[in-house]
C-alpha cells in the first residue's frame, strides 16, 4: 500500500511539473497536497534519474533569510524522445517530441493503400519513423516510445485492435506486432481519444475537466474526457459516436452494420450518395470529389444540397444526444472536415440547441478547432510521453527498493 501511494505521488508530482512548466518545490507541495519532505525526496529521485532539472528564474528575488535564489523544477526535455503517429486514410503523420512536450520534428508519408495487413502496416510505420528521425540526424534507437492513433475499436490497455478501417485483419495484438518490428515500446489507442489528449495538453481542453471532442474525417470519432481522464469503456469500444444508430435499417456503414451516424456524415457516405445520383467526376480523387460535392451544394445543386442537408441533420441529432447524455462543459469539433462549414452551419447548431434538454442555464459551449493531422500526431506523442513516464517512475521505484 505504501509503495502504491508513493507511485501515485510520483505521478502527481511529475504531471504537475509538466502542467506548470516551471514550479518551486514549496508550490509543488501546495498544489499536490503532498508534504514538503515527501516532495523533496521524490524530486531528488527524479533529478537523480534525469527526468527533471533545476532552473533559476531570471530576475528572481533572493531569500532574505538564506540569501539563496529561488530554484524551480522543470521537466528535462533531453530525458526522452518519443514519436506520435496519426494514421489517416491515405497518409501517416509523424510528430517527434521531447520529454517536455516540445515538437522536435514532423513529417508526412503517403499511403499507397487504404487497408494494410498487420505486417505491412508495421513495415510502413517503421519506414515513416526511420524517415522522420533521419531529418534530425537520429535513428529509431533514439526513441523511448511510439504512440499510434488509429481509427477503429481499440483496447488501449491490451494494445489490441478488434477492427480498424486501416487494417485487413481483425482481432490483432497490434501493439505486440509493432513493438517487435520497431524495437521500442508502443502505445496504441483510438485516434479520437488521442485528439482529446492533444486538446488536454496543447489545445482548448486545457484546464477543462469535462469535455468532448468530435472528429469528422473519413469516419466519425469521439473522445470523452470526464474528470480530467479519457474514458474508453470496458472493452475499448466506448465513445463510438460514429456507430451509434440514427436510422433503423438505414444506410450501410463500413463497420458492417446499418443506420450508423457515420454512414450519413463521413466522407465515403457523401460520395456514395453522390455516386448514386451521378454527381461525381471520375477524374477527381476522393478528397477533391468531396470538395466538389460541398461546392455543388453551395452553388445550388439540388442533389448535393439534399446530401449535405441530411448529413447536417444526422450530425445535429448525434451531438444533441451527446449533450443529453454527458452534459459536458465544452464540445470541440475537430478533424479534416471541419475545414468546411457544412457540419457547423448555423442551422445545424440551432438544431442541436432545439434538441437538447431545456433548463434555465446556457447549453454547453461548442467550438471548432481546425487543426490538421499534426494535432492528432501530437496527441499520439503525448500518449507515448505518458507511457514512457509511467515506465520511468516504475523503474525509479524499483531502484529505490
PDB file of N, CA, C and O in Angstrom, residues 87-92 110-117 119-121 123-124 165-168:
ATOM      1  N   UNK A  87      -2.580   7.799 -38.117  1.00  0.00           N
ATOM      2  CA  UNK A  87      -2.829   7.009 -39.311  1.00  0.00           C
ATOM      3  C   UNK A  87      -4.112   7.521 -39.968  1.00  0.00           C
ATOM      4  O   UNK A  87      -5.214   7.302 -39.453  1.00  0.00           O
ATOM      5  N   UNK A  88      -3.976   8.225 -41.057  1.00  0.00           N
ATOM      6  CA  UNK A  88      -5.133   8.736 -41.779  1.00  0.00           C
ATOM      7  C   UNK A  88      -5.504   7.763 -42.891  1.00  0.00           C
ATOM      8  O   UNK A  88      -4.907   6.690 -43.033  1.00  0.00           O
ATOM      9  N   UNK A  89      -6.479   8.151 -43.687  1.00  0.00           N
ATOM     10  CA  UNK A  89      -6.962   7.276 -44.747  1.00  0.00           C
ATOM     11  C   UNK A  89      -5.890   7.020 -45.801  1.00  0.00           C
ATOM     12  O   UNK A  89      -5.748   5.903 -46.297  1.00  0.00           O
ATOM     13  N   UNK A  90      -5.107   8.051 -46.108  1.00  0.00           N
ATOM     14  CA  UNK A  90      -4.135   7.924 -47.186  1.00  0.00           C
ATOM     15  C   UNK A  90      -2.754   8.456 -46.814  1.00  0.00           C
ATOM     16  O   UNK A  90      -1.918   8.700 -47.692  1.00  0.00           O
ATOM     17  N   UNK A  91      -2.513   8.667 -45.527  1.00  0.00           N
ATOM     18  CA  UNK A  91      -1.204   9.182 -45.123  1.00  0.00           C
ATOM     19  C   UNK A  91      -0.920   8.842 -43.662  1.00  0.00           C
ATOM     20  O   UNK A  91      -1.822   8.488 -42.900  1.00  0.00           O
ATOM     21  N   UNK A  92       0.361   8.951 -43.296  1.00  0.00           N
ATOM     22  CA  UNK A  92       0.800   8.817 -41.910  1.00  0.00           C
ATOM     23  C   UNK A  92       1.525  10.098 -41.532  1.00  0.00           C
ATOM     24  O   UNK A  92       2.487  10.495 -42.202  1.00  0.00           O
ATOM     25  N   UNK A 110       2.872   9.403 -47.517  1.00  0.00           N
ATOM     26  CA  UNK A 110       1.665   8.963 -48.225  1.00  0.00           C
ATOM     27  C   UNK A 110       1.533   7.445 -48.130  1.00  0.00           C
ATOM     28  O   UNK A 110       2.526   6.725 -48.146  1.00  0.00           O
ATOM     29  N   UNK A 111       0.292   6.973 -48.024  1.00  0.00           N
ATOM     30  CA  UNK A 111      -0.004   5.551 -48.026  1.00  0.00           C
ATOM     31  C   UNK A 111      -0.480   5.144 -49.417  1.00  0.00           C
ATOM     32  O   UNK A 111      -1.363   5.794 -49.991  1.00  0.00           O
ATOM     33  N   UNK A 112       0.098   4.072 -49.927  1.00  0.00           N
ATOM     34  CA  UNK A 112      -0.295   3.597 -51.252  1.00  0.00           C
ATOM     35  C   UNK A 112      -1.650   2.894 -51.225  1.00  0.00           C
ATOM     36  O   UNK A 112      -2.374   2.874 -52.215  1.00  0.00           O
ATOM     37  N   UNK A 113      -1.974   2.292 -50.050  1.00  0.00           N
ATOM     38  CA  UNK A 113      -3.236   1.570 -49.927  1.00  0.00           C
ATOM     39  C   UNK A 113      -3.980   2.040 -48.679  1.00  0.00           C
ATOM     40  O   UNK A 113      -3.366   2.407 -47.687  1.00  0.00           O
ATOM     41  N   UNK A 114      -5.296   1.999 -48.751  1.00  0.00           N
ATOM     42  CA  UNK A 114      -6.122   2.418 -47.617  1.00  0.00           C
ATOM     43  C   UNK A 114      -6.099   1.357 -46.513  1.00  0.00           C
ATOM     44  O   UNK A 114      -6.060   1.676 -45.330  1.00  0.00           O
ATOM     45  N   UNK A 115      -6.105   0.081 -46.888  1.00  0.00           N
ATOM     46  CA  UNK A 115      -6.114  -1.023 -45.923  1.00  0.00           C
ATOM     47  C   UNK A 115      -4.858  -1.869 -46.093  1.00  0.00           C
ATOM     48  O   UNK A 115      -4.460  -2.196 -47.205  1.00  0.00           O
ATOM     49  N   UNK A 116      -4.236  -2.220 -44.960  1.00  0.00           N
ATOM     50  CA  UNK A 116      -2.992  -2.991 -44.959  1.00  0.00           C
ATOM     51  C   UNK A 116      -3.116  -4.172 -44.008  1.00  0.00           C
ATOM     52  O   UNK A 116      -3.870  -4.117 -43.028  1.00  0.00           O
ATOM     53  N   UNK A 117      -2.351  -5.221 -44.265  1.00  0.00           N
ATOM     54  CA  UNK A 117      -2.225  -6.294 -43.281  1.00  0.00           C
ATOM     55  C   UNK A 117      -1.429  -5.770 -42.095  1.00  0.00           C
ATOM     56  O   UNK A 117      -0.739  -4.744 -42.207  1.00  0.00           O
ATOM     57  N   UNK A 119       1.250  -6.963 -40.760  1.00  0.00           N
ATOM     58  CA  UNK A 119       2.679  -6.977 -41.068  1.00  0.00           C
ATOM     59  C   UNK A 119       3.090  -5.826 -41.964  1.00  0.00           C
ATOM     60  O   UNK A 119       4.114  -5.163 -41.723  1.00  0.00           O
ATOM     61  N   UNK A 120       2.302  -5.570 -43.030  1.00  0.00           N
ATOM     62  CA  UNK A 120       2.612  -4.459 -43.925  1.00  0.00           C
ATOM     63  C   UNK A 120       2.454  -3.116 -43.205  1.00  0.00           C
ATOM     64  O   UNK A 120       3.216  -2.175 -43.438  1.00  0.00           O
ATOM     65  N   UNK A 121       1.469  -3.035 -42.329  1.00  0.00           N
ATOM     66  CA  UNK A 121       1.256  -1.820 -41.546  1.00  0.00           C
ATOM     67  C   UNK A 121       2.482  -1.520 -40.688  1.00  0.00           C
ATOM     68  O   UNK A 121       2.962  -0.381 -40.645  1.00  0.00           O
ATOM     69  N   UNK A 123       5.536  -2.463 -41.216  1.00  0.00           N
ATOM     70  CA  UNK A 123       6.649  -2.072 -42.079  1.00  0.00           C
ATOM     71  C   UNK A 123       6.530  -0.615 -42.513  1.00  0.00           C
ATOM     72  O   UNK A 123       7.523   0.130 -42.540  1.00  0.00           O
ATOM     73  N   UNK A 124       5.314  -0.187 -42.838  1.00  0.00           N
ATOM     74  CA  UNK A 124       5.090   1.199 -43.252  1.00  0.00           C
ATOM     75  C   UNK A 124       5.368   2.156 -42.094  1.00  0.00           C
ATOM     76  O   UNK A 124       5.978   3.219 -42.274  1.00  0.00           O
ATOM     77  N   UNK A 165     -10.622   0.334 -39.919  1.00  0.00           N
ATOM     78  CA  UNK A 165     -10.740   0.500 -41.362  1.00  0.00           C
ATOM     79  C   UNK A 165      -9.393   0.567 -42.064  1.00  0.00           C
ATOM     80  O   UNK A 165      -9.333   0.481 -43.296  1.00  0.00           O
ATOM     81  N   UNK A 166      -8.304   0.711 -41.295  1.00  0.00           N
ATOM     82  CA  UNK A 166      -6.962   0.768 -41.882  1.00  0.00           C
ATOM     83  C   UNK A 166      -6.316  -0.609 -42.034  1.00  0.00           C
ATOM     84  O   UNK A 166      -5.245  -0.714 -42.633  1.00  0.00           O
ATOM     85  N   UNK A 167      -6.945  -1.652 -41.469  1.00  0.00           N
ATOM     86  CA  UNK A 167      -6.341  -2.991 -41.468  1.00  0.00           C
ATOM     87  C   UNK A 167      -7.234  -4.009 -42.166  1.00  0.00           C
ATOM     88  O   UNK A 167      -8.465  -3.960 -42.040  1.00  0.00           O
ATOM     89  N   UNK A 168      -6.610  -4.943 -42.848  1.00  0.00           N
ATOM     90  CA  UNK A 168      -7.358  -6.036 -43.454  1.00  0.00           C
ATOM     91  C   UNK A 168      -7.682  -7.117 -42.430  1.00  0.00           C
ATOM     92  O   UNK A 168      -8.604  -7.910 -42.631  1.00  0.00           O
TER      93      UNK A 168
END
